[in-house]
Each structure stands twice: as C-alpha cells, then as structure tokens.
Amino acid sequence: MGLLNYHFDWSVLWRAPYGQMMIQGIFTTVHLSLIAWGLALVLGILIGVLRTQPWLPGRIFGAAYVQIFRNTPFLVHLFFWYYAAPLILPESGQQWLYDTVPNYAYWAGVAGLGMYTASRVAEQFRSGFSSIPADQYRAAYASGLRTFQVYRWVIIPYGFRLILPTITTEFLTCFKNSALTMTIGVMEITHTAYYIDSFTWHGLETTTAASLVYLTIAWTVIAVMGQVEKRVYIPGQIRKEG
Amino acid sequence: MDVDVIVRNAPFIFGGLYLTAQLAVFAIGGGLVLGILLGAARLSRQPWLYYPVSAYVHFFRGLPLLLVIFWLYFLIPVITGRSLNEFAAAVIAFIVYEAAYFSEIVRAGIQSVSKGQRMAGLSSGLTGVQTLRHVILPQALRTMVPSLVTHSVVIFQDTSLAYVIGLREFLRRVNLVDAREARSLELYLFAGLVYFILCSAGTFTGKRLERKNRERKV
Amino acid sequence: MRVKKRLALGVILFLTATVFVCSAVAEPILEKIERTGVVTMAFREGSVPFGYMNQKGEWIGFGLDLGYEIHQALEQKFGKEIELVKKPMNPKTRIPLVVNGTVDIGIGSTTITLEREKVIDFSLPYFLTGTRLLVPKDSPIKDFSDLAEKRVGMGSGSTANIKGLDRAIAQGLIKPECQKMLFEEHNKGFLALQQGKIHAYFTDASILAGMKAKAEKPDDWEIAGRYLTYEPYGLLLPENQGEWRDFINAALVQIIKSGKFMEIYDKWFGPDGEVPLEMGDEYKALLKALSFPD
C-alpha cells in the first residue's frame, strides 16, 4: 500500500448515489449546527442574565447549569439525549415520541449540542455583562427602565458587541462539535464521508472533501465576523488584534 | 432505577479510567509542549516561521477533532502504507489538534508580558530565544495558568472521542455495558457524574492556582 | 491582502507536506510474523456470538476461538511462540483495518462480496447463513413485505445487508418503502429495538439468533421472515498476500477436517451452546466440500 499505489477516484464525490449523499450531509451539518446555535444563543443569554441579576435562586440555577455542562463531555450529553432521556417518559410516551419524531437522533443531537453550547455561551455573556461599567446599569435604571427593559435595551446589545469575537469562536466550536452527532447515527458530513467509505473504500477522497467543507465554512465565518466586528465595535474599547 | 447494573460492572467500567487518564496525560503534556513552540513561533518576526505556523493553527482550528482522529487512524495509513495502532493514532491526533488551541493561549500569555521585559532581557545581553526562555515565558506561564487548566479539563473530556476508533476508555465501556444490559438512564447519569467529579476537581485546582498567583503578585 | 496570500501558501505547503509522507512497500505477512513473533487479529466486539464482551468483561466468541486455532497453527508452523494481539473491529472499521495493514486478519461475520474482493482478499467461505428480521413477539411484522413504512435498523457497515434491502425495495417487495436506521454495531441496534426506536432489526440470521439468545428474556423476541439473501462468510485478509492466504485456507481446511470446527460450532451454536442455531443443509454441504484431501 501507500499513496503511490492508491488509485484516486474523485468521482465518488459526485457520482450517484454518493454525490447526493455528500450534498445532503453538508446540508445536515449546516442546519443541525444552526438550529443548535439558535437554541444555544437563546438559552445562553437567558442563563447569562440569570447569573448577573440580583435574584439569588436564579443565580444558583444559572451557576449550576454552567458547572454541570462544563464539567461533562459533550459525548455524554449526546448519549444521554439519545439513549437515556426518552426512558424518563412512560412506555406509551416513548412510542409516541419515536412515531411523531421519525428523525429522533437528529433532534437528540440538536438538543444535546444546543444545551451544551448554551453553557459556554452563557459564560461569555456573563463575563461580557460583568465587564459593562456599573454606570451603564445605573444610568439605565435611573432613566426609568425596569430590570427586563434594562437587559433588553441596554445590557444585552452592549454585551453582545463586547463579546462578539468570543461568540464567533463559540459558534465555530458548536459547528465543529456537530460532527460528533455521527455517534448516534445522524448522517452529517463526517458520517457521510465515513459511510461512503464503507461502500467504496474511497474514504481518502470523501474525508478530504469533508475537511474542506469544514475549513471553508469556518474560514468564511471568521472572515465575515471580522468585518462585522469592525463595524459594531464600541468606540473607546481596546480592539483585539489578529 | 437499577443501581445494581453499575455495581455489577464497576470493575470493567472503572478499568477504562486508566486508559482515559493515560490519553489525557499524553494529550495535555504533548499538546502543551508543541503549543508553547507554536505559540512562540506565531510571535516570531521570521516569515518562514510565522506563516507556516499560523497556517497550521488556522487549519486545525477549522476542523472537528473527530475528523482529525479519522485522518490519523484510517487515512494516514492508506497514505504511508504503514499502520498506526489506535492508541498512538489517538494520542497524535490529540497532540496536534490541542497544540493549536494551546498555542493561542500561549500567544496571548506572551503578549500580556510588557514589552519592557523583552527589551530588558535583550539589553542585558541575552539572545532572543534566551529572553523568551528565561524572562518572558516564566512570567507568561503564570498568567496563562487559569486558561491552561480550563483547556486541560476540556482535553480530559475530549479523550472520550477516542471511543470512535475502538479504544476501550471509560465512555466506550459504559456504552458497551449499556448495549448489553439496556440500562441507559442509570449508566449515562453515572458516566456524567464520574466525569463531573473528576473535572470539577480539575477546575477547582485551577481556581486555587489562580488565587495563589494573584496573592503572589500582590 | 499579502498576508492572506502568504497564509494560503502556508496552508498549501502544509497540506502537501502531509500528503507526501514516504510510502513503504508491504512485507509478506508470514515473514513479518516470523520476524516479529507477533500476529495481529481483529475480532468483533458487539456481535454475539462471533465476538463480544460477556458479563465479566471478557472478550469471547466463535471468531475468537477460530482465531486461537489459527494462532496455534502459526506456532506449529514456525515452531516457536507467537504473540497474539487482539484488536476490536466493527462493521465500519473492519475493511479499513485490513486494508491499512493494522491487522493481519479479521475474523468476524463478514459476507464475501465481489465489491469487497476489490480491496481485500477473503479466505474460503467457512460459514453460511441468510438475512432475516428480529422483531418483538406478537409484532405484526411476519415477513419483509410487512416492513412497509416501518423503521428498520441495520448495521451501517453491513453493506451487503443494506444493498440486499435496497434491492428488495427497488423490486417493490416493501411498498411504501421502510425507513432505514443505521447503527455502528448490532448490539446498539438491538438496544434501539428494545427501546422501541425501531420496529425490526435486519441482518444475518446467525447474528439475530445471538441477539435473541442474549436478551434478558429471549422469549420476548422472534426471528421472522424467510431468507432475503444468502450470506457466506469469509475471513478478511489483505490483498496480494498469496502465501498468507494459502496458509490461512490450509489451516481452515485442517480445522474443519480434524473435527475441531464442529466442536467450536457446537460450543457456540449447538443445542446447548450460547446461541442455539441449527446448521442448515446447505451449510453442511459447504463444510463437506471444504474437506479437501491433503
């Protein structure tokens, strides 16, 4: 063996039925990560707010959430959602779940990835919120806004702009972590590359293609977000280099 | 709930922690060493050093770790014609991948040391590398400790990915027992708990180191 | 802009450097075994009774016993002790492991297919079975035609099975078609079947018998349907290793002729074995045909 004896056959990337599978795999990776990301943002902001607001039980809940998720591997969460979580339901409930959600693995993946990423997003928001000068809070309260309004109109938009670079990194982590959903059978691009390999033994080609997909998307996101950061950065803040 | 399934299989499952620990030690140790080299190289003014290393870091930061493990285990042997056992493949994958992340932490740490320190080192007759080794790095490493510990905990969790190439580490063993005994709820809650305890211990140590650092600085 | 260009150049250089690692020529396996004193065999980990972990965490099975016989034949041939290294394989990893040269031989429950023959070699067929379905007792699924619109599990690397089912769908046997769910190992598929995630699991009858036998309550499960396809198993061997293959085939014939093979078969599939599975007439004839004279 060796590369010299390896017969490249790049046509596995487009010839039927594999071409269709590759495209579908790319789409699955993209929409799975995007839906999970949406979930992560909403939950993450919520928990970030919980951790910085004055109500104690809320703060405790937020801290516990972050601690639990940060100290357990993502794979365990994925397995939990796929294998274990449905067992909490009674048997008829489980049956109903599998019948109404035919693609259960996909949604287990979304739930696992979203909730896991949320803990990381929450930490970013918390540090963002707490780096906002206290004067901002006071000024907002003084102008007659209530707590919800203070967060909605002042703190969250402000915090968002502060932590945009790290949020981009978290998105990329979420996007890359989506590959792990293959362990519960989701046909995203890594799994597809691997699956086609078991029929054709041209995993070298399919995995190269999958790698390029990840790199292209990651680098595009970094480039675009770099532009966005320039636009929304808050005057007077020290800008992060490179 | 049937806790018995855990008791019954405890020796088998906990046996996997040894492999998990081995993987983590190699990955963190090797990743850190390579990461320091890469981090220093990224601050180098030499273009032949800066550009390839930057490319390396961007390359690995754009890929999922899982894919890198596949590359090493399944595809590098196809390319080189030589096989790689799964432990070596996993360890190398962890090292090359995590080094890219460590290098970013190291770079930020080095940048946090004031420029005056470097100049002082150079003007006292040390070479650039000596200044880095004896003046900058010792100070930088101290400020990096919290991030390094945090990332080490992440790597400890990442070792569970070795599961995909058949290494019987902790999580894979839990998975194998589950497939036989069908006690998913108990087993995965238990797995989560074990990781939680171990990682919390790591995080806690990191926090203490951080506090000690701060006291020393004051 | 210049920075980006250089960065791109760096990436390209880095990639080419990784690709052009030197390539080595494979050494004949028999010579390698004699030189190093080590033979590497891959076995299944979650396929009862071909290779699996028992309650005590021991790795046992029909395939492992067969492997031990081959190991013995090797020690006899070289007249010295040979170390046996065991590696796990699953339906997805088994072909790459052999192609890469990570293992010298793979012993599992792998169907000989012409497509697989393109990248690896097979030994003589030593096992014969066919594909059926595992369903819960009292399931409305009695045969393949009942699978319409149901969720059916199968091994994601069991390409022979997958193609067999695809053919059945294409021929209109299952209408409207069923939903295929893939699992990396059969034991995970059975877990999904127990949890109700799938309605039926589809694979070789020999493996289904193992799943049923090892279930908490074997009587709760039923093997349904007639053989959809025939599945002759072979040992997985690397390509272009003629001497190694000759050795394995000769060892296999000797094991069959000496009666050792039936002994192992009975241990695992006999009436009092781990997974009772009656040996069909076709299979008996196959073994007779394999009893080549010396």
PDB file of N, CA and C in Angstrom, chain A residues 74-116:
ATOM      1  N   PHE A  74     -19.166  16.431  25.999  1.00  0.00           N
ATOM      2  CA  PHE A  74     -20.304  16.598  25.097  1.00  0.00           C
ATOM      3  C   PHE A  74     -20.873  15.239  24.686  1.00  0.00           C
ATOM      4  N   LEU A  75     -19.987  14.288  24.479  1.00  0.00           N
ATOM      5  CA  LEU A  75     -20.424  12.966  24.042  1.00  0.00           C
ATOM      6  C   LEU A  75     -21.402  12.341  25.043  1.00  0.00           C
ATOM      7  N   VAL A  76     -21.154  12.576  26.342  1.00  0.00           N
ATOM      8  CA  VAL A  76     -22.051  12.039  27.365  1.00  0.00           C
ATOM      9  C   VAL A  76     -23.439  12.675  27.225  1.00  0.00           C
ATOM     10  N   HIS A  77     -23.471  13.972  26.939  1.00  0.00           N
ATOM     11  CA  HIS A  77     -24.767  14.642  26.751  1.00  0.00           C
ATOM     12  C   HIS A  77     -25.510  14.073  25.558  1.00  0.00           C
ATOM     13  N   LEU A  78     -24.739  13.860  24.506  1.00  0.00           N
ATOM     14  CA  LEU A  78     -25.339  13.325  23.286  1.00  0.00           C
ATOM     15  C   LEU A  78     -25.943  11.948  23.566  1.00  0.00           C
ATOM     16  N   PHE A  79     -25.175  11.090  24.213  1.00  0.00           N
ATOM     17  CA  PHE A  79     -25.664   9.743  24.541  1.00  0.00           C
ATOM     18  C   PHE A  79     -26.859   9.833  25.483  1.00  0.00           C
ATOM     19  N   PHE A  80     -26.779  10.783  26.409  1.00  0.00           N
ATOM     20  CA  PHE A  80     -27.880  10.921  27.343  1.00  0.00           C
ATOM     21  C   PHE A  80     -29.170  11.243  26.590  1.00  0.00           C
ATOM     22  N   TRP A  81     -29.113  12.231  25.699  1.00  0.00           N
ATOM     23  CA  TRP A  81     -30.331  12.630  24.994  1.00  0.00           C
ATOM     24  C   TRP A  81     -30.840  11.541  24.074  1.00  0.00           C
ATOM     25  N   TYR A  82     -29.911  10.815  23.478  1.00  0.00           N
ATOM     26  CA  TYR A  82     -30.337   9.803  22.522  1.00  0.00           C
ATOM     27  C   TYR A  82     -30.806   8.532  23.216  1.00  0.00           C
ATOM     28  N   TYR A  83     -29.994   8.008  24.122  1.00  0.00           N
ATOM     29  CA  TYR A  83     -30.310   6.714  24.723  1.00  0.00           C
ATOM     30  C   TYR A  83     -31.193   6.827  25.963  1.00  0.00           C
ATOM     31  N   ALA A  84     -30.826   7.789  26.844  1.00  0.00           N
ATOM     32  CA  ALA A  84     -31.400   7.771  28.188  1.00  0.00           C
ATOM     33  C   ALA A  84     -32.644   8.641  28.351  1.00  0.00           C
ATOM     34  N   ALA A  85     -32.629   9.854  27.809  1.00  0.00           N
ATOM     35  CA  ALA A  85     -33.696  10.813  28.089  1.00  0.00           C
ATOM     36  C   ALA A  85     -35.100  10.272  27.803  1.00  0.00           C
ATOM     37  N   PRO A  86     -35.319   9.573  26.660  1.00  0.00           N
ATOM     38  CA  PRO A  86     -36.690   9.111  26.396  1.00  0.00           C
ATOM     39  C   PRO A  86     -37.200   8.155  27.459  1.00  0.00           C
ATOM     40  N   LEU A  87     -36.291   7.481  28.189  1.00  0.00           N
ATOM     41  CA  LEU A  87     -36.718   6.492  29.168  1.00  0.00           C
ATOM     42  C   LEU A  87     -37.435   7.126  30.354  1.00  0.00           C
ATOM     43  N   ILE A  88     -37.295   8.451  30.485  1.00  0.00           N
ATOM     44  CA  ILE A  88     -37.987   9.131  31.574  1.00  0.00           C
ATOM     45  C   ILE A  88     -39.491   9.097  31.326  1.00  0.00           C
ATOM     46  N   LEU A  89     -39.857   9.076  30.046  1.00  0.00           N
ATOM     47  CA  LEU A  89     -41.280   9.020  29.690  1.00  0.00           C
ATOM     48  C   LEU A  89     -41.834   7.623  29.938  1.00  0.00           C
ATOM     49  N   PRO A  90     -43.144   7.512  30.164  1.00  0.00           N
ATOM     50  CA  PRO A  90     -43.734   6.165  30.209  1.00  0.00           C
ATOM     51  C   PRO A  90     -43.642   5.528  28.829  1.00  0.00           C
ATOM     52  N   GLU A  91     -43.816   4.212  28.777  1.00  0.00           N
ATOM     53  CA  GLU A  91     -43.587   3.496  27.531  1.00  0.00           C
ATOM     54  C   GLU A  91     -44.422   4.025  26.371  1.00  0.00           C
ATOM     55  N   SER A  92     -45.682   4.350  26.655  1.00  0.00           N
ATOM     56  CA  SER A  92     -46.547   4.853  25.579  1.00  0.00           C
ATOM     57  C   SER A  92     -46.004   6.196  25.082  1.00  0.00           C
ATOM     58  N   GLY A  93     -45.478   6.977  26.016  1.00  0.00           N
ATOM     59  CA  GLY A  93     -44.898   8.265  25.647  1.00  0.00           C
ATOM     60  C   GLY A  93     -43.693   8.089  24.751  1.00  0.00           C
ATOM     61  N   GLN A  94     -42.868   7.094  25.068  1.00  0.00           N
ATOM     62  CA  GLN A  94     -41.689   6.837  24.239  1.00  0.00           C
ATOM     63  C   GLN A  94     -42.100   6.475  22.820  1.00  0.00           C
ATOM     64  N   GLN A  95     -43.109   5.589  22.737  1.00  0.00           N
ATOM     65  CA  GLN A  95     -43.573   5.148  21.434  1.00  0.00           C
ATOM     66  C   GLN A  95     -44.088   6.331  20.635  1.00  0.00           C
ATOM     67  N   TRP A  96     -44.839   7.176  21.336  1.00  0.00           N
ATOM     68  CA  TRP A  96     -45.385   8.368  20.682  1.00  0.00           C
ATOM     69  C   TRP A  96     -44.246   9.241  20.169  1.00  0.00           C
ATOM     70  N   LEU A  97     -43.225   9.397  21.012  1.00  0.00           N
ATOM     71  CA  LEU A  97     -42.080  10.230  20.651  1.00  0.00           C
ATOM     72  C   LEU A  97     -41.420   9.727  19.363  1.00  0.00           C
ATOM     73  N   TYR A  98     -41.137   8.406  19.318  1.00  0.00           N
ATOM     74  CA  TYR A  98     -40.441   7.871  18.142  1.00  0.00           C
ATOM     75  C   TYR A  98     -41.318   7.892  16.905  1.00  0.00           C
ATOM     76  N   ASP A  99     -42.630   7.775  17.114  1.00  0.00           N
ATOM     77  CA  ASP A  99     -43.515   7.793  15.947  1.00  0.00           C
ATOM     78  C   ASP A  99     -43.698   9.195  15.389  1.00  0.00           C
ATOM     79  N   THR A 100     -43.779  10.186  16.305  1.00  0.00           N
ATOM     80  CA  THR A 100     -44.032  11.548  15.820  1.00  0.00           C
ATOM     81  C   THR A 100     -42.732  12.242  15.413  1.00  0.00           C
ATOM     82  N   VAL A 101     -41.608  11.836  15.998  1.00  0.00           N
ATOM     83  CA  VAL A 101     -40.327  12.421  15.613  1.00  0.00           C
ATOM     84  C   VAL A 101     -39.514  11.332  14.917  1.00  0.00           C
ATOM     85  N   PRO A 102     -39.772  11.127  13.635  1.00  0.00           N
ATOM     86  CA  PRO A 102     -39.124   9.991  12.972  1.00  0.00           C
ATOM     87  C   PRO A 102     -37.606  10.115  12.992  1.00  0.00           C
ATOM     88  N   ASN A 103     -37.116  11.357  12.956  1.00  0.00           N
ATOM     89  CA  ASN A 103     -35.676  11.537  12.938  1.00  0.00           C
ATOM     90  C   ASN A 103     -35.208  11.883  14.352  1.00  0.00           C
ATOM     91  N   TYR A 104     -35.470  10.970  15.277  1.00  0.00           N
ATOM     92  CA  TYR A 104     -35.207  11.287  16.677  1.00  0.00           C
ATOM     93  C   TYR A 104     -33.731  11.604  16.941  1.00  0.00           C
ATOM     94  N   ALA A 105     -32.822  10.860  16.293  1.00  0.00           N
ATOM     95  CA  ALA A 105     -31.389  11.067  16.527  1.00  0.00           C
ATOM     96  C   ALA A 105     -31.004  12.515  16.218  1.00  0.00           C
ATOM     97  N   TYR A 106     -31.575  13.042  15.122  1.00  0.00           N
ATOM     98  CA  TYR A 106     -31.260  14.410  14.722  1.00  0.00           C
ATOM     99  C   TYR A 106     -31.648  15.388  15.817  1.00  0.00           C
ATOM    100  N   TRP A 107     -32.859  15.224  16.346  1.00  0.00           N
ATOM    101  CA  TRP A 107     -33.337  16.181  17.358  1.00  0.00           C
ATOM    102  C   TRP A 107     -32.648  15.966  18.697  1.00  0.00           C
ATOM    103  N   ALA A 108     -32.260  14.733  18.985  1.00  0.00           N
ATOM    104  CA  ALA A 108     -31.454  14.491  20.184  1.00  0.00           C
ATOM    105  C   ALA A 108     -30.128  15.231  20.028  1.00  0.00           C
ATOM    106  N   GLY A 109     -29.586  15.192  18.808  1.00  0.00           N
ATOM    107  CA  GLY A 109     -28.340  15.893  18.527  1.00  0.00           C
ATOM    108  C   GLY A 109     -28.499  17.396  18.696  1.00  0.00           C
ATOM    109  N   VAL A 110     -29.594  17.937  18.159  1.00  0.00           N
ATOM    110  CA  VAL A 110     -29.847  19.374  18.295  1.00  0.00           C
ATOM    111  C   VAL A 110     -29.957  19.753  19.770  1.00  0.00           C
ATOM    112  N   ALA A 111     -30.733  18.972  20.528  1.00  0.00           N
ATOM    113  CA  ALA A 111     -30.929  19.287  21.949  1.00  0.00           C
ATOM    114  C   ALA A 111     -29.599  19.223  22.686  1.00  0.00           C
ATOM    115  N   GLY A 112     -28.861  18.141  22.465  1.00  0.00           N
ATOM    116  CA  GLY A 112     -27.581  17.962  23.157  1.00  0.00           C
ATOM    117  C   GLY A 112     -26.605  19.073  22.818  1.00  0.00           C
ATOM    118  N   LEU A 113     -26.455  19.329  21.515  1.00  0.00           N
ATOM    119  CA  LEU A 113     -25.489  20.337  21.073  1.00  0.00           C
ATOM    120  C   LEU A 113     -25.914  21.725  21.541  1.00  0.00           C
ATOM    121  N   GLY A 114     -27.203  22.021  21.413  1.00  0.00           N
ATOM    122  CA  GLY A 114     -27.693  23.346  21.798  1.00  0.00           C
ATOM    123  C   GLY A 114     -27.502  23.602  23.280  1.00  0.00           C
ATOM    124  N   MET A 115     -27.895  22.650  24.105  1.00  0.00           N
ATOM    125  CA  MET A 115     -27.802  22.868  25.548  1.00  0.00           C
ATOM    126  C   MET A 115     -26.362  22.895  26.018  1.00  0.00           C
ATOM    127  N   TYR A 116     -25.521  22.081  25.372  1.00  0.00           N
ATOM    128  CA  TYR A 116     -24.114  22.070  25.748  1.00  0.00           C
ATOM    129  C   TYR A 116     -23.468  23.412  25.377  1.00  0.00           C
TER     130      TYR A 116
END
